[in-house]
């Protein structure tokens, strides 16, 4: 049967163990190359008659060129049995790489895998480099470079959010968005090129300022795309939630309660926590990194002092600060002053930035009287206007949460809301997101080029110059999805892949 092979068909056949190499139920080996089925057919035997080869060609004809799986006996050149295996044939071009692919599932013993691999080597195949299967898929037009990066992230990401972003990229959401912006640039280029090549009576008067609105639009789309990188990092790595406050506020107790196990040491001695603790936390499929810190106070204790410095450092890198206030044993009339004093002291010490969120959490609810619990929201509302004038007081969430360690549902709910505010639509819809530094750099170059082009237009510079710089922006966007001519760039990208992918 004649099959179409892609660009990479001049390459040799490659193989790799695509699953774990540890002892396990199955070891899955993957082979990709040209005319693979013919080569391998000599070693594949029918289980019903172990002296008769399986007629792969006939099977593929019956399946109309679709992938087929078979239970077979695999023997080496000396007719020694390697293993009874499940083998799947994926004919070119409808395979992952665009070449013929064979997947062989042997019993998951490293010795059996070694026997299979030595057979493959002895018949002229070689061990694949990391990511080489996907590289061939890109070369054969099965996917673009951005999608390939999505595949790599799908495997490496450690969060549910990361999986969703990677999935969107694999589905081509980012590729489509860059294509749309690139098309806009191409339409500007065609206007400029027309005026370079033709006289005004043929193509109308030359008025490059007419391109400015389109340029603004392309730039704002690119800037929105650029922002998805840092937001995407929050989604992928988890939104950082730091529990901060004075000693004994109940930070470590809430840390344990949210994690649902006794991770941090809790005592009634103020200054118990000295170091920063970090753990992953998932609430309603949202990924967080929960951080417990040492209580902030003036202290002469050397170790505690270092702990406090670390707490303040953590405050500066957290996405959400849960500022914990303990109102245990505070008279009702003094509550407002205590809240104001603690928040002001914190805001004056911590170095915050405008995109952080602060949620005020009143701890030890079970120790507070009903009057406090009932009126705390109103008391807080009357305080909050004062904080607006404080540096970074505007980061304060206008909500206040009263919680005990017994029931943290309300606190969790607020964390989910703040997560959504920080990550926006990125986790909700199939929105494009930049998922690698490489992609981010390409978008930054395109934005810079558009800025330069706008300046050239305003200075009434030559259309050739404007065109050349817009073309550079177009090329940079093109490189997000592919069209990279430098082999070393490709090599760098695929070197971070797993072997067998
Ligand atoms: N009744 C009650 N006690 C609590 C609650 N949360 C914390 N506590 C108690 O408050 C004390 C201090 O709790 P921690 O969680 O260690 O406080 P912390 O803020 O981590 O303190 P440092 O590590 O010293 O900064 C402990 O005795 C806890 O048992 C709560 O919701 N209810
Ligand atoms: Mg603690």
Short mmCIF file of C-alpha atoms and ligand atoms in Angstrom, two decimals:
data_model
loop_
_atom_site.label_atom_id
_atom_site.label_comp_id
_atom_site.label_asym_id
_atom_site.label_seq_id
_atom_site.Cartn_x
_atom_site.Cartn_y
_atom_site.Cartn_z
CA UNK A 1 0.00 0.00 0.00
CA UNK A 2 1.43 3.42 -0.99
CA UNK A 3 1.54 5.94 1.83
CA UNK A 4 2.34 9.63 1.80
CA UNK A 5 5.31 10.66 3.85
CA UNK A 6 6.07 14.16 5.05
CA UNK A 7 9.18 16.29 5.00
CA UNK A 8 10.89 14.30 7.71
CA UNK A 9 10.65 11.10 5.69
CA UNK A 10 14.27 11.47 4.66
CA UNK A 11 15.18 10.89 8.27
CA UNK A 12 16.01 7.54 9.78
CA UNK A 13 13.63 5.53 11.94
CA UNK A 14 13.61 6.37 15.60
CA UNK A 15 12.34 4.56 18.66
CA UNK A 16 11.91 5.28 22.36
CA UNK A 17 10.31 3.92 25.46
CA UNK A 18 7.34 6.28 25.79
CA UNK A 19 6.22 5.10 29.22
CA UNK A 20 8.05 4.69 32.53
CA UNK A 21 11.20 2.56 32.53
CA UNK A 22 10.39 1.25 36.02
CA UNK A 23 8.98 -2.23 36.47
CA UNK A 24 5.28 -1.82 35.64
CA UNK A 25 2.34 -3.57 33.97
CA UNK A 26 3.29 -2.48 30.48
CA UNK A 27 6.22 -0.74 28.79
CA UNK A 28 5.06 1.16 25.74
CA UNK A 29 7.62 1.61 22.98
CA UNK A 30 7.12 3.95 20.10
CA UNK A 31 8.76 3.73 16.66
CA UNK A 32 8.47 6.28 13.86
CA UNK A 33 9.88 6.22 10.35
CA UNK A 34 9.28 5.34 6.73
CA UNK A 35 8.12 1.92 5.50
CA UNK A 36 8.21 0.72 9.06
CA UNK A 37 5.57 -1.96 8.70
CA UNK A 38 7.52 -3.71 5.98
CA UNK A 39 10.68 -3.68 8.08
CA UNK A 40 9.01 -4.91 11.26
CA UNK A 41 6.79 -7.54 9.60
CA UNK A 42 9.61 -10.12 9.61
CA UNK A 43 9.62 -10.15 13.41
CA UNK A 44 5.89 -10.19 14.07
CA UNK A 45 4.21 -13.61 14.34
CA UNK A 46 0.63 -14.79 14.66
CA UNK A 47 -0.13 -16.10 18.16
CA UNK A 48 -2.26 -18.87 16.62
CA UNK A 49 0.70 -20.08 14.55
CA UNK A 50 4.00 -18.88 15.88
CA UNK A 51 5.85 -19.83 12.70
CA UNK A 52 3.75 -17.62 10.46
CA UNK A 53 4.27 -13.87 10.07
CA UNK A 54 1.32 -11.53 10.48
CA UNK A 55 0.30 -10.02 7.14
CA UNK A 56 0.33 -6.36 8.15
CA UNK A 57 -0.26 -5.07 4.64
CA UNK A 58 -3.44 -7.11 4.31
CA UNK A 59 -4.70 -5.93 7.67
CA UNK A 60 -4.10 -2.30 6.74
CA UNK A 61 -5.93 -2.77 3.46
CA UNK A 62 -8.89 -4.15 5.38
CA UNK A 63 -8.84 -1.25 7.81
CA UNK A 64 -8.77 1.26 4.95
CA UNK A 65 -5.52 2.75 6.15
CA UNK A 66 -6.80 3.38 9.68
CA UNK A 67 -4.75 2.46 12.73
CA UNK A 68 -5.04 -1.17 13.85
CA UNK A 69 -4.03 -3.02 16.98
CA UNK A 70 -3.08 -6.67 17.15
CA UNK A 71 -1.98 -9.20 19.73
CA UNK A 72 1.20 -10.79 18.34
CA UNK A 73 4.38 -12.68 19.16
CA UNK A 74 7.58 -10.72 18.64
CA UNK A 75 10.79 -12.64 17.84
CA UNK A 76 14.36 -11.47 17.21
CA UNK A 77 16.53 -12.38 14.16
CA UNK A 78 17.47 -15.70 15.75
CA UNK A 79 13.78 -16.52 16.17
CA UNK A 80 14.06 -16.17 19.94
CA UNK A 81 10.81 -14.93 21.48
CA UNK A 82 11.05 -11.39 22.83
CA UNK A 83 7.52 -11.23 24.25
CA UNK A 84 3.84 -11.58 23.41
CA UNK A 85 2.80 -7.96 22.83
CA UNK A 86 0.03 -5.62 21.77
CA UNK A 87 1.17 -3.80 18.67
CA UNK A 88 -0.57 -0.86 17.05
CA UNK A 89 0.16 0.31 13.52
CA UNK A 90 -0.54 3.97 12.72
CA UNK A 91 -0.01 4.41 8.98
CA UNK A 92 1.34 7.67 7.52
CA UNK A 93 0.21 10.38 7.07
CA UNK A 94 -2.56 10.12 9.71
CA UNK A 95 -0.22 9.48 12.60
CA UNK A 96 1.24 11.69 15.33
CA UNK A 97 4.46 12.32 13.40
CA UNK A 98 3.02 12.06 9.90
CA UNK A 99 5.26 9.03 9.33
CA UNK A 100 4.44 5.37 9.97
CA UNK A 101 4.29 4.78 13.69
CA UNK A 102 4.29 1.53 15.62
CA UNK A 103 3.49 1.31 19.29
CA UNK A 104 4.54 -1.87 21.03
CA UNK A 105 3.31 -2.70 24.50
CA UNK A 106 5.54 -5.33 26.12
CA UNK A 107 5.31 -6.70 29.66
CA UNK A 108 6.79 -3.97 31.85
CA UNK A 109 10.09 -5.61 32.74
CA UNK A 110 13.23 -3.56 31.89
CA UNK A 111 14.93 -6.75 30.62
CA UNK A 112 12.17 -7.40 28.07
CA UNK A 113 12.32 -3.76 26.96
CA UNK A 114 16.09 -4.06 26.55
CA UNK A 115 15.62 -7.13 24.30
CA UNK A 116 13.12 -5.26 22.12
CA UNK A 117 15.36 -2.20 21.88
CA UNK A 118 18.35 -4.26 20.88
CA UNK A 119 16.29 -5.80 18.06
CA UNK A 120 15.24 -2.33 16.88
CA UNK A 121 18.86 -1.11 16.94
CA UNK A 122 20.07 -4.17 15.09
CA UNK A 123 17.64 -3.51 12.25
CA UNK A 124 18.94 0.02 11.70
CA UNK A 125 16.76 2.14 13.96
CA UNK A 126 18.16 4.56 16.49
CA UNK A 127 17.22 5.89 19.93
CA UNK A 128 15.12 9.05 19.61
CA UNK A 129 16.29 12.37 21.03
CA UNK A 130 14.01 14.17 23.53
CA UNK A 131 10.95 15.54 21.73
CA UNK A 132 12.03 14.12 18.37
CA UNK A 133 8.62 12.58 17.62
CA UNK A 134 6.93 15.93 18.13
CA UNK A 135 9.65 17.69 16.16
CA UNK A 136 8.84 15.41 13.23
CA UNK A 137 5.14 16.18 13.72
CA UNK A 138 5.96 19.91 13.36
CA UNK A 139 8.20 19.34 10.33
CA UNK A 140 5.43 17.31 8.69
CA UNK A 141 2.81 19.97 9.36
CA UNK A 142 0.83 17.85 11.83
CA UNK A 143 0.96 20.71 14.33
CA UNK A 144 2.65 24.09 14.65
CA UNK A 145 5.36 25.09 17.07
CA UNK A 146 3.01 26.72 19.59
CA UNK A 147 0.92 23.52 19.68
CA UNK A 148 4.09 21.49 20.21
CA UNK A 149 4.96 23.68 23.20
CA UNK A 150 1.42 23.02 24.44
CA UNK A 151 2.04 19.26 24.23
CA UNK A 152 5.23 19.64 26.26
CA UNK A 153 3.42 21.63 28.89
CA UNK A 154 0.52 19.18 28.99
CA UNK A 155 3.02 16.58 30.14
CA UNK A 156 5.07 18.73 32.51
CA UNK A 157 2.50 20.95 34.20
CA UNK A 158 1.71 20.13 37.81
CA UNK A 159 -1.62 21.89 38.12
CA UNK A 160 -5.16 21.48 36.78
CA UNK A 161 -5.05 25.06 35.51
CA UNK A 162 -1.82 24.30 33.69
CA UNK A 163 -3.48 21.36 31.96
CA UNK A 164 -6.32 23.58 30.79
CA UNK A 165 -4.00 26.25 29.38
CA UNK A 166 -1.87 23.61 27.68
CA UNK A 167 -4.99 21.96 26.22
CA UNK A 168 -6.16 25.27 24.75
CA UNK A 169 -2.76 25.73 23.13
CA UNK A 170 -2.78 22.19 21.73
CA UNK A 171 -6.24 22.88 20.30
CA UNK A 172 -4.68 25.81 18.42
CA UNK A 173 -6.34 28.69 20.32
CA UNK A 174 -3.08 30.67 20.56
CA UNK A 175 -2.12 29.86 16.97
CA UNK A 176 -5.48 31.20 15.78
CA UNK A 177 -5.13 34.45 17.74
CA UNK A 178 -1.60 35.13 16.45
CA UNK A 179 -2.80 34.35 12.95
CA UNK A 180 -5.60 36.93 13.26
CA UNK A 181 -3.17 39.64 14.37
CA UNK A 182 -0.66 38.59 11.73
CA UNK A 183 -3.37 38.91 9.05
CA UNK A 184 -4.05 42.44 10.25
CA UNK A 185 -0.37 43.26 9.81
CA UNK A 186 -0.39 41.69 6.35
CA UNK A 187 -3.27 43.93 5.32
CA UNK A 188 -1.24 47.00 6.42
CA UNK A 189 1.76 45.64 4.54
CA UNK A 190 -0.24 45.21 1.36
CA UNK A 191 -1.38 48.85 1.58
CA UNK A 192 2.23 50.02 1.96
CA UNK A 193 3.61 47.71 -0.72
CA UNK A 194 0.91 48.85 -3.15
CA UNK A 195 2.02 52.44 -2.67
CA UNK A 196 5.67 51.50 -3.02
CA UNK A 197 5.03 49.69 -6.30
CA UNK A 198 2.25 51.71 -7.91
CA UNK A 199 1.45 55.33 -8.65
CA UNK A 200 -1.34 57.19 -6.74
CA UNK A 201 -3.61 57.23 -9.82
CA UNK A 202 -3.59 53.43 -9.71
CA UNK A 203 -3.96 52.80 -5.95
CA UNK A 204 -5.20 56.14 -4.61
CA UNK A 205 -3.42 58.78 -2.50
CA UNK A 206 -0.78 57.63 -0.05
CA UNK A 207 -2.04 58.34 3.46
CA UNK A 208 -0.16 56.17 5.97
CA UNK A 209 -2.00 57.85 8.90
CA UNK A 210 -5.02 55.83 7.82
CA UNK A 211 -3.13 52.79 9.16
CA UNK A 212 -2.85 54.19 12.68
CA UNK A 213 -6.23 52.92 14.02
CA UNK A 214 -5.45 49.41 12.76
CA UNK A 215 -2.05 49.60 14.38
CA UNK A 216 -3.53 50.66 17.69
CA UNK A 217 -5.95 47.74 17.47
CA UNK A 218 -3.18 45.24 16.69
CA UNK A 219 -1.08 46.66 19.49
CA UNK A 220 -3.84 46.43 22.09
CA UNK A 221 -4.53 42.81 21.05
CA UNK A 222 -0.83 42.04 21.43
CA UNK A 223 -0.69 43.74 24.82
CA UNK A 224 -3.67 41.71 26.00
CA UNK A 225 -1.88 38.60 24.77
CA UNK A 226 1.31 39.65 26.56
CA UNK A 227 -0.58 39.98 29.85
CA UNK A 228 -1.73 36.39 29.54
CA UNK A 229 1.84 35.27 30.20
CA UNK A 230 1.98 36.48 33.82
CA UNK A 231 -1.67 35.60 34.44
CA UNK A 232 -1.02 32.20 32.89
CA UNK A 233 1.88 31.70 35.29
CA UNK A 234 -0.57 32.19 38.19
CA UNK A 235 -2.93 29.66 36.64
CA UNK A 236 -0.15 27.19 35.91
CA UNK A 237 1.86 27.48 39.08
CA UNK A 238 -1.01 28.24 41.44
CA UNK A 239 -2.11 31.57 42.91
CA UNK A 240 0.12 32.31 45.91
CA UNK A 241 -1.86 32.85 49.11
CA UNK A 242 0.19 34.03 52.10
CA UNK A 243 -1.19 33.84 55.62
CA UNK A 244 0.21 36.85 57.44
CA UNK A 245 -0.45 38.58 60.73
CA UNK A 246 0.77 38.96 64.29
CA UNK A 247 2.05 36.01 66.33
CA UNK A 248 -0.73 33.78 67.72
CA UNK A 249 -3.23 35.19 65.20
CA UNK A 250 -4.08 31.64 64.16
CA UNK A 251 -2.20 31.50 60.84
CA UNK A 252 -0.75 28.02 61.20
CA UNK A 253 -4.08 26.67 62.49
CA UNK A 254 -5.82 27.98 59.35
CA UNK A 255 -2.98 26.66 57.21
CA UNK A 256 -3.59 23.16 58.61
CA UNK A 257 -7.36 23.53 58.39
CA UNK A 258 -7.24 24.51 54.71
CA UNK A 259 -4.79 21.71 53.90
CA UNK A 260 -6.82 19.26 56.00
CA UNK A 261 -3.79 17.84 57.79
CA UNK A 262 -1.47 18.86 60.61
CA UNK A 263 1.30 20.29 58.47
CA UNK A 264 2.47 23.21 60.65
CA UNK A 265 3.24 23.22 64.36
CA UNK A 266 0.55 25.01 66.37
CA UNK A 267 0.98 26.14 69.99
CA UNK A 268 -0.37 28.97 72.11
CA UNK A 269 3.16 30.38 72.38
CA UNK A 270 3.46 33.51 70.21
CA UNK A 271 6.33 33.10 67.75
CA UNK A 272 5.85 29.37 67.16
CA UNK A 273 6.33 29.53 63.38
CA UNK A 274 9.83 30.69 62.42
CA UNK A 275 10.12 29.69 58.80
CA UNK A 276 8.01 29.93 55.66
CA UNK A 277 5.99 26.80 54.83
CA UNK A 278 4.48 26.16 51.41
CA UNK A 279 1.99 23.61 50.12
CA UNK A 280 -0.20 23.09 47.11
CA UNK A 281 -3.93 23.50 47.65
CA UNK A 282 -6.79 22.89 45.21
CA UNK A 283 -10.20 24.44 45.90
CA UNK A 284 -12.97 23.90 43.34
CA UNK A 285 -10.41 22.93 40.70
CA UNK A 286 -8.47 26.15 41.27
CA UNK A 287 -4.79 25.80 42.08
CA UNK A 288 -3.22 27.69 44.95
CA UNK A 289 0.12 27.70 46.71
CA UNK A 290 -0.67 28.21 50.38
CA UNK A 291 2.08 29.84 52.47
CA UNK A 292 2.31 29.97 56.26
CA UNK A 293 4.60 32.60 57.77
CA UNK A 294 6.09 33.70 61.08
CA UNK A 295 4.00 36.23 63.03
CA UNK A 296 5.15 39.79 62.38
CA UNK A 297 6.35 41.69 65.46
CA UNK A 298 9.38 43.56 66.77
CA UNK A 299 11.67 41.06 68.36
CA UNK A 300 15.23 40.77 69.63
CA UNK A 301 15.31 36.99 69.08
CA UNK A 302 17.76 36.43 66.22
CA UNK A 303 15.92 33.44 64.69
CA UNK A 304 12.49 35.02 64.97
CA UNK A 305 13.84 38.23 63.42
CA UNK A 306 14.93 36.30 60.34
CA UNK A 307 11.47 34.68 60.30
CA UNK A 308 9.78 38.10 60.33
CA UNK A 309 12.00 39.30 57.47
CA UNK A 310 10.94 36.23 55.50
CA UNK A 311 7.27 36.94 56.27
CA UNK A 312 7.59 40.45 54.86
CA UNK A 313 9.40 39.10 51.80
CA UNK A 314 6.58 36.58 51.32
CA UNK A 315 4.07 39.43 51.59
CA UNK A 316 5.77 41.12 48.63
CA UNK A 317 5.53 38.07 46.34
CA UNK A 318 2.07 36.75 47.28
CA UNK A 319 -0.86 37.21 44.92
CA UNK A 320 -3.35 37.12 47.79
CA UNK A 321 -2.50 38.15 51.33
CA UNK A 322 -4.82 36.76 53.98
CA UNK A 323 -4.17 39.17 56.79
CA UNK A 324 -5.24 37.35 59.93
CA UNK A 325 -6.48 39.36 62.90
CA UNK A 326 -7.19 37.77 66.26
CA UNK A 327 -9.93 39.62 68.19
CA UNK A 328 -9.98 37.12 71.06
CA UNK A 329 -10.35 38.99 74.40
CA UNK A 330 -10.75 42.40 72.71
CA UNK A 331 -13.58 44.58 74.01
CA UNK A 332 -16.27 45.39 71.48
CA UNK A 333 -15.56 49.15 71.59
CA UNK A 334 -11.89 48.63 70.79
CA UNK A 335 -12.36 46.34 67.79
CA UNK A 336 -12.37 49.11 65.21
CA UNK A 337 -9.11 50.56 66.59
CA UNK A 338 -7.43 47.15 66.69
CA UNK A 339 -8.35 46.42 63.06
CA UNK A 340 -7.15 49.84 61.91
CA UNK A 341 -3.94 49.64 63.92
CA UNK A 342 -2.98 46.17 62.70
CA UNK A 343 -3.72 46.87 59.04
CA UNK A 344 -1.89 50.21 59.10
CA UNK A 345 1.14 48.69 60.80
CA UNK A 346 1.20 45.92 58.18
CA UNK A 347 0.79 48.27 55.21
CA UNK A 348 3.61 50.47 56.47
CA UNK A 349 6.01 47.52 56.83
CA UNK A 350 5.18 45.35 53.83
CA UNK A 351 6.36 46.27 50.35
CA UNK A 352 3.31 45.55 48.22
CA UNK A 353 2.48 46.12 44.58
CA UNK A 354 -0.70 47.24 42.88
CA UNK A 355 -1.78 43.87 41.54
CA UNK A 356 -1.82 42.13 44.92
CA UNK A 357 -5.03 41.45 46.88
CA UNK A 358 -5.48 41.64 50.63
CA UNK A 359 -8.28 39.74 52.32
CA UNK A 360 -8.90 40.50 56.00
CA UNK A 361 -9.58 37.35 57.97
CA UNK A 362 -10.82 37.45 61.57
CA UNK A 363 -9.77 34.19 63.21
CA UNK A 364 -11.03 32.10 66.15
CA UNK A 365 -14.70 32.76 65.44
CA UNK A 366 -15.71 30.27 68.14
CA UNK A 367 -14.09 32.50 70.76
CA UNK A 368 -15.87 35.70 69.65
CA UNK A 369 -19.21 36.86 71.01
CA UNK A 370 -22.25 37.08 68.74
CA UNK A 371 -22.33 40.88 68.82
CA UNK A 372 -18.85 41.07 67.26
CA UNK A 373 -19.64 38.46 64.61
CA UNK A 374 -22.91 40.20 63.72
CA UNK A 375 -21.44 43.68 63.41
CA UNK A 376 -17.94 43.01 62.12
CA UNK A 377 -18.81 43.76 58.49
CA UNK A 378 -20.22 47.18 59.36
CA UNK A 379 -17.29 47.95 61.61
CA UNK A 380 -14.89 46.98 58.81
CA UNK A 381 -16.80 49.05 56.23
CA UNK A 382 -16.48 52.10 58.44
CA UNK A 383 -12.69 51.48 58.69
CA UNK A 384 -11.96 50.71 55.06
CA UNK A 385 -12.27 54.26 53.70
CA UNK A 386 -9.32 55.21 55.90
CA UNK A 387 -7.09 52.58 54.32
CA UNK A 388 -7.75 53.84 50.81
CA UNK A 389 -5.32 56.69 51.44
CA UNK A 390 -2.66 54.31 52.81
CA UNK A 391 -0.03 53.10 50.35
CA UNK A 392 -1.51 49.98 48.74
CA UNK A 393 -4.62 50.24 50.90
CA UNK A 394 -6.57 49.94 47.64
CA UNK A 395 -5.46 46.31 47.44
CA UNK A 396 -7.76 45.58 50.37
CA UNK A 397 -10.72 43.45 49.44
CA UNK A 398 -13.79 45.20 50.81
CA UNK A 399 -14.94 41.87 52.22
CA UNK A 400 -14.02 40.55 55.62
CA UNK A 401 -14.15 36.89 56.52
CA UNK A 402 -14.76 35.62 60.03
CA UNK A 403 -13.65 32.03 60.41
CA UNK A 404 -12.62 29.36 62.83
CA UNK A 405 -10.50 26.33 62.09
CA UNK A 406 -13.63 24.19 62.37
CA UNK A 407 -15.22 25.54 59.20
CA UNK A 408 -13.16 27.30 56.53
CA UNK A 409 -15.80 27.12 53.77
CA UNK A 410 -16.37 30.86 53.65
CA UNK A 411 -12.63 31.56 53.51
CA UNK A 412 -12.28 29.02 50.69
CA UNK A 413 -15.13 30.66 48.82
CA UNK A 414 -13.41 34.06 49.04
CA UNK A 415 -10.15 32.56 47.86
CA UNK A 416 -11.90 31.14 44.79
CA UNK A 417 -13.47 34.54 44.01
CA UNK A 418 -10.10 36.28 44.32
CA UNK A 419 -8.49 33.57 42.15
CA UNK A 420 -11.05 34.33 39.45
CA UNK A 421 -10.42 38.06 39.77
CA UNK A 422 -6.68 37.52 39.38
CA UNK A 423 -6.80 35.04 36.54
CA UNK A 424 -9.83 36.52 34.81
CA UNK A 425 -11.22 34.79 31.78
CA UNK A 426 -8.12 32.70 31.30
CA UNK A 427 -9.48 29.80 33.32
CA UNK A 428 -13.09 30.21 32.23
CA UNK A 429 -13.06 30.16 28.47
CA UNK A 430 -10.95 28.88 25.69
CA UNK A 431 -8.83 31.99 25.67
CA UNK A 432 -5.39 32.19 24.13
CA UNK A 433 -2.47 32.38 26.52
CA UNK A 434 1.27 32.64 26.03
CA UNK A 435 2.77 29.60 27.68
CA UNK A 436 6.49 30.03 27.11
CA UNK A 437 9.11 32.72 27.49
CA UNK A 438 9.92 32.24 23.81
CA UNK A 439 6.36 33.13 22.81
CA UNK A 440 6.40 36.11 25.17
CA UNK A 441 9.62 37.44 23.62
CA UNK A 442 8.12 37.20 20.13
CA UNK A 443 5.07 39.22 21.18
CA UNK A 444 7.28 41.84 22.86
CA UNK A 445 9.29 42.22 19.64
CA UNK A 446 6.07 42.62 17.62
CA UNK A 447 4.79 45.33 20.01
CA UNK A 448 8.11 47.19 19.83
CA UNK A 449 8.01 47.05 16.01
CA UNK A 450 4.48 48.45 15.93
CA UNK A 451 5.53 51.29 18.23
CA UNK A 452 8.46 52.05 15.93
CA UNK A 453 6.23 51.90 12.86
CA UNK A 454 3.75 54.35 14.44
CA UNK A 455 6.62 56.78 15.11
CA UNK A 456 7.86 56.45 11.53
CA UNK A 457 4.37 57.19 10.22
CA UNK A 458 4.11 60.25 12.45
CA UNK A 459 7.51 61.43 11.19
CA UNK A 460 6.27 60.88 7.62
CA UNK A 461 9.14 58.48 6.92
CA UNK A 462 9.47 56.41 3.72
CA UNK A 463 6.86 53.67 3.20
CA UNK A 464 9.71 51.20 2.55
CA UNK A 465 11.00 51.76 6.06
CA UNK A 466 7.55 51.47 7.64
CA UNK A 467 6.83 48.35 5.63
CA UNK A 468 10.10 46.74 6.65
CA UNK A 469 9.43 47.26 10.35
CA UNK A 470 5.84 45.98 10.15
CA UNK A 471 7.16 42.99 8.27
CA UNK A 472 9.50 42.36 11.16
CA UNK A 473 6.50 42.36 13.53
CA UNK A 474 4.71 39.91 11.24
CA UNK A 475 7.72 37.64 11.14
CA UNK A 476 8.02 37.67 14.91
CA UNK A 477 4.38 36.56 15.24
CA UNK A 478 4.93 33.94 12.56
CA UNK A 479 7.74 32.49 14.63
CA UNK A 480 5.33 31.78 17.49
CA UNK A 481 3.69 29.11 15.35
CA UNK A 482 6.67 28.06 13.28
CA UNK A 483 8.70 29.31 10.35
CA UNK A 484 11.89 29.26 12.31
CA UNK A 485 14.87 28.74 10.15
CA UNK A 486 17.48 28.40 12.81
CA UNK A 487 18.03 24.75 13.69
CA UNK A 488 19.47 25.62 17.08
CA UNK A 489 16.21 27.35 18.10
CA UNK A 490 14.28 24.19 17.26
CA UNK A 491 16.81 22.07 19.06
CA UNK A 492 16.54 24.23 22.17
CA UNK A 493 12.75 23.96 22.22
CA UNK A 494 12.63 20.19 21.80
CA UNK A 495 15.48 19.46 24.21
CA UNK A 496 13.09 20.12 27.12
CA UNK A 497 10.70 17.38 25.94
CA UNK A 498 10.46 13.86 27.31
CA UNK A 499 12.15 11.11 25.34
CA UNK A 500 9.41 9.26 23.46
CA UNK A 501 7.31 12.41 22.91
N1 LIG B 1 -10.52 28.20 69.79
C1 LIG B 1 -9.75 28.41 68.74
N2 LIG B 1 -8.42 28.49 68.90
C2 LIG B 1 -7.66 28.70 67.81
C3 LIG B 1 -8.21 28.83 66.51
N3 LIG B 1 -7.20 29.06 65.64
C4 LIG B 1 -6.06 29.05 66.37
N4 LIG B 1 -6.34 28.83 67.66
C5 LIG B 1 -5.35 28.75 68.75
O1 LIG B 1 -4.55 29.91 68.75
C6 LIG B 1 -3.20 29.60 69.14
C7 LIG B 1 -2.22 30.12 68.12
O2 LIG B 1 -2.46 29.45 66.92
P1 LIG B 1 -1.39 29.35 65.74
O3 LIG B 1 -2.09 28.78 64.59
O4 LIG B 1 -0.16 28.67 66.21
O5 LIG B 1 -1.05 30.88 65.53
P2 LIG B 1 0.02 31.52 64.53
O6 LIG B 1 -0.60 32.74 63.96
O7 LIG B 1 0.49 30.51 63.58
O8 LIG B 1 1.16 31.95 65.53
P3 LIG B 1 2.72 32.14 65.25
O9 LIG B 1 3.22 30.93 64.55
O10 LIG B 1 3.28 32.30 66.60
O11 LIG B 1 2.87 33.38 64.44
C8 LIG B 1 -3.15 28.08 69.30
O12 LIG B 1 -3.29 27.78 70.68
C9 LIG B 1 -4.37 27.62 68.52
O13 LIG B 1 -4.91 26.40 69.04
C10 LIG B 1 -9.63 28.72 66.37
O14 LIG B 1 -10.22 28.84 65.29
N5 LIG B 1 -10.33 28.53 67.52
MG1 LIG B 2 2.33 29.79 63.16
#
